[in-house]
XYZ file of C-alpha atoms in Angstrom:
259
model
C 43.062 73.180 -232.895
C 42.216 70.283 -230.645
C 38.683 68.788 -230.461
C 36.903 69.099 -227.148
C 35.621 65.767 -225.826
C 31.951 65.518 -225.002
C 31.239 64.907 -221.344
C 30.493 61.252 -220.555
C 26.985 60.417 -219.397
C 25.925 57.390 -217.358
C 22.441 55.850 -217.146
C 21.442 53.656 -214.252
C 18.602 51.107 -214.916
C 17.050 48.832 -212.355
C 15.965 45.452 -213.695
C 12.721 44.256 -212.196
C 12.966 40.592 -211.146
C 10.080 38.310 -212.087
C 9.235 37.901 -208.455
C 8.563 41.661 -208.336
C 6.673 41.877 -211.586
C 3.918 43.656 -209.722
C 5.912 46.872 -209.593
C 4.704 49.411 -212.079
C 7.935 51.367 -212.742
C 11.748 51.198 -212.516
C 13.853 53.998 -211.167
C 16.677 55.658 -213.101
C 19.222 58.291 -212.075
C 17.978 61.790 -211.707
C 14.696 60.709 -210.211
C 13.218 59.813 -213.584
C 11.264 56.690 -214.144
C 11.062 54.202 -216.967
C 8.211 51.741 -217.611
C 8.886 48.313 -216.203
C 8.245 45.134 -218.164
C 5.342 42.958 -216.960
C 4.441 39.474 -218.036
C 0.860 38.266 -217.574
C 0.324 35.829 -214.750
C -0.650 32.371 -216.004
C -4.223 31.543 -215.079
C -3.313 28.216 -213.455
C -0.465 29.755 -211.397
C -1.328 30.854 -207.937
C -4.375 28.558 -207.773
C -4.286 25.165 -206.103
C -5.296 22.290 -208.343
C -8.665 20.752 -207.391
C -8.425 17.527 -205.428
C -10.476 14.649 -206.760
C -11.156 10.988 -206.138
C -12.049 8.675 -209.024
C -14.043 5.533 -208.276
C -16.016 2.913 -210.156
C -19.098 1.045 -209.002
C -20.971 -1.987 -210.288
C -24.305 -3.609 -209.536
C -26.403 -6.541 -210.699
C -30.151 -6.744 -210.054
C -32.878 -9.161 -211.086
C -36.649 -9.268 -211.401
C -38.880 -12.324 -211.470
C -41.801 -12.373 -213.926
C -44.888 -10.620 -212.606
C -47.464 -12.200 -214.910
C -48.405 -15.698 -216.027
C -50.859 -16.791 -218.700
C -52.664 -20.111 -218.669
C -54.847 -21.641 -221.390
C -57.645 -24.158 -220.709
C -58.986 -25.906 -223.845
C -62.330 -27.696 -224.065
C -63.507 -29.535 -227.179
C -66.359 -31.746 -228.329
C -67.229 -33.525 -231.585
C -70.886 -34.492 -232.093
C -73.120 -35.410 -234.989
C -75.509 -32.641 -233.999
C -74.305 -29.059 -233.646
C -76.504 -28.405 -230.622
C -75.031 -31.358 -228.749
C -71.472 -30.154 -229.366
C -72.360 -26.677 -228.159
C -74.139 -28.002 -225.078
C -71.239 -30.275 -224.151
C -68.668 -27.512 -224.415
C -70.920 -24.879 -222.842
C -71.510 -26.965 -219.721
C -67.787 -27.336 -219.040
C -67.079 -23.707 -219.919
C -69.604 -22.539 -217.344
C -67.991 -24.744 -214.724
C -64.505 -23.368 -215.530
C -65.548 -19.700 -215.496
C -67.488 -20.131 -212.247
C -64.507 -21.836 -210.614
C -62.263 -18.959 -211.669
C -64.705 -16.428 -210.272
C -64.942 -18.283 -206.961
C -61.140 -18.252 -206.711
C -61.108 -14.473 -207.018
C -59.983 -14.139 -210.661
C -61.289 -10.888 -212.135
C -63.377 -10.997 -215.315
C -60.976 -8.653 -217.149
C -58.247 -11.272 -216.764
C -60.273 -13.978 -218.525
C -60.680 -14.260 -222.299
C -62.845 -16.932 -224.001
C -62.597 -17.800 -227.694
C -64.561 -20.446 -229.660
C -63.824 -22.265 -232.900
C -66.794 -24.113 -234.485
C -66.332 -26.147 -237.681
C -67.442 -29.219 -239.625
C -65.353 -32.371 -239.445
C -66.538 -34.879 -242.060
C -70.097 -35.725 -240.967
C -69.846 -34.184 -237.508
C -69.536 -30.820 -235.787
C -66.449 -29.904 -233.794
C -66.416 -27.112 -231.241
C -63.249 -26.059 -229.451
C -63.165 -23.343 -226.805
C -60.151 -21.804 -225.149
C -60.094 -19.922 -221.863
C -57.012 -17.717 -221.431
C -56.408 -16.553 -217.879
C -53.826 -14.008 -216.711
C -52.543 -14.398 -213.160
C -50.535 -12.122 -210.906
C -50.521 -14.613 -208.018
C -48.721 -17.776 -209.073
C -49.787 -19.750 -206.023
C -53.437 -19.117 -206.876
C -52.780 -20.215 -210.457
C -51.302 -23.509 -209.285
C -54.273 -24.200 -207.014
C -56.764 -23.555 -209.819
C -54.859 -25.837 -212.194
C -54.865 -28.671 -209.670
C -58.574 -28.155 -208.994
C -59.561 -28.253 -212.688
C -57.445 -31.343 -213.380
C -59.155 -33.118 -210.499
C -62.738 -32.119 -211.396
C -62.743 -32.298 -215.205
C -62.175 -35.229 -217.569
C -59.352 -35.743 -220.051
C -61.155 -33.764 -222.754
C -60.084 -30.614 -220.904
C -56.452 -29.729 -221.642
C -54.556 -27.276 -219.445
C -51.454 -25.769 -221.033
C -48.162 -25.065 -219.311
C -48.113 -21.544 -217.818
C -46.232 -18.886 -219.744
C -44.440 -16.395 -217.505
C -43.632 -12.887 -218.687
C -42.980 -9.292 -217.609
C -45.290 -6.330 -217.971
C -44.222 -3.499 -220.316
C -41.730 -1.131 -218.732
C -40.373 -3.634 -216.226
C -37.125 -4.078 -218.175
C -36.528 -0.332 -218.309
C -37.227 -0.037 -214.591
C -34.693 -2.793 -213.947
C -32.030 -0.983 -216.013
C -32.635 2.179 -214.025
C -32.435 0.311 -210.726
C -29.118 -1.301 -211.715
C -27.612 2.101 -212.553
C -28.798 3.687 -209.306
C -27.427 0.846 -207.191
C -24.069 1.068 -209.018
C -23.903 4.825 -208.331
C -24.694 4.211 -204.661
C -21.935 1.579 -204.441
C -19.433 3.991 -205.993
C -20.451 6.751 -203.591
C -19.996 4.437 -200.591
C -16.560 3.443 -201.842
C -15.495 7.086 -202.268
C -16.879 7.918 -198.821
C -14.842 5.157 -197.189
C -11.677 6.218 -199.027
C -12.033 9.826 -197.860
C -12.710 8.749 -194.282
C -9.630 6.546 -194.369
C -7.318 9.405 -195.386
C -8.959 12.015 -193.167
C -10.705 14.003 -195.879
C -14.292 15.023 -196.615
C -16.117 13.827 -199.724
C -17.533 16.657 -201.799
C -19.994 16.871 -204.648
C -19.802 14.633 -207.754
C -18.064 16.281 -210.702
C -18.686 13.542 -213.280
C -21.009 10.533 -213.436
C -20.664 8.202 -216.404
C -22.320 4.857 -217.046
C -19.652 2.826 -218.807
C -21.326 -0.538 -219.333
C -24.785 -2.109 -219.238
C -25.817 -5.705 -219.768
C -29.092 -7.624 -219.711
C -30.018 -11.281 -220.014
C -32.896 -13.622 -219.283
C -32.738 -16.882 -217.378
C -29.754 -18.004 -215.344
C -28.538 -21.183 -213.732
C -24.767 -20.751 -213.389
C -22.247 -18.326 -214.889
C -24.912 -16.324 -216.728
C -25.719 -19.304 -218.979
C -29.330 -19.322 -220.233
C -31.264 -22.289 -218.944
C -33.273 -24.569 -221.203
C -36.864 -25.473 -220.527
C -38.396 -28.871 -221.059
C -41.930 -30.193 -220.768
C -41.045 -31.666 -217.387
C -39.753 -28.397 -215.926
C -41.318 -27.363 -212.657
C -43.091 -24.054 -212.089
C -40.133 -22.741 -210.099
C -37.752 -23.644 -212.928
C -39.978 -21.824 -215.399
C -40.038 -18.752 -213.167
C -36.259 -18.823 -212.867
C -35.854 -19.104 -216.632
C -38.168 -16.114 -217.162
C -36.299 -13.991 -214.613
C -34.479 -11.043 -216.184
C -31.137 -9.665 -214.999
C -29.475 -6.298 -215.519
C -25.928 -5.182 -214.717
C -24.441 -1.692 -214.726
C -20.955 -0.248 -214.249
C -20.391 3.450 -213.563
C -17.408 5.789 -213.203
C -17.668 8.811 -210.901
C -15.342 11.688 -210.056
C -15.918 13.352 -206.690
C -14.514 16.555 -205.268
C -12.366 16.092 -202.154
C -12.445 18.677 -199.385
C -10.157 19.109 -196.417
C -11.263 17.906 -193.037
C -13.421 20.583 -191.470
C -11.985 21.914 -188.240
C -14.346 22.216 -185.318
C -14.609 25.684 -183.877
C -13.685 26.064 -180.253
C -16.402 27.454 -178.082
């Protein structure tokens, strides 16, 4: 008895190419369907990479001192205490009146007195400390007092300084100017290549530096007793430098609509 061969069967399968991964099913013979394989679309695929421009900007700013303090010292040594007080008091009145006539406010004037015995005599020393915001006025008052008073009145060299917060304001100004310089650079680059500068994506301050006094090459200057007022002002001038890095978005050139 011979064995009967089973009828041969054939299955037709359609392979879905990756380019057609969006199809949900594959056809087979007989009108039946089989699930098709799908691979998830990478998130970065199909999206254009953002266009950016990276620029750096630097700035250096300076601020001269906005205050100066001057000390005027008056002293007298007498055998009688009353005579020492009278001698110093007369010159003190003259100094304070001169300051008032020159427009110096009372809150900017401080008077201190030191009264002591020196062997068989009495010594009185008074000091008038004056704060100026106008350096020209300070110089005029100094010249006037030197001319009108004798050698017993000693006028110190002015001390120039900055009010609290001025250094921090200078740091902030340096950073803002550096950011503005970087923005201008990015704007010019985009204009050159026919693109439009977009919003900033990253702003980073990479470096800051501060120093006081400058003559050449950021070298601190040295004061001497013979230094002029302008040299003292220059030595008290503070400097701040900032360097920033910014990433901007770049947009395509906007097309004008036809009317």
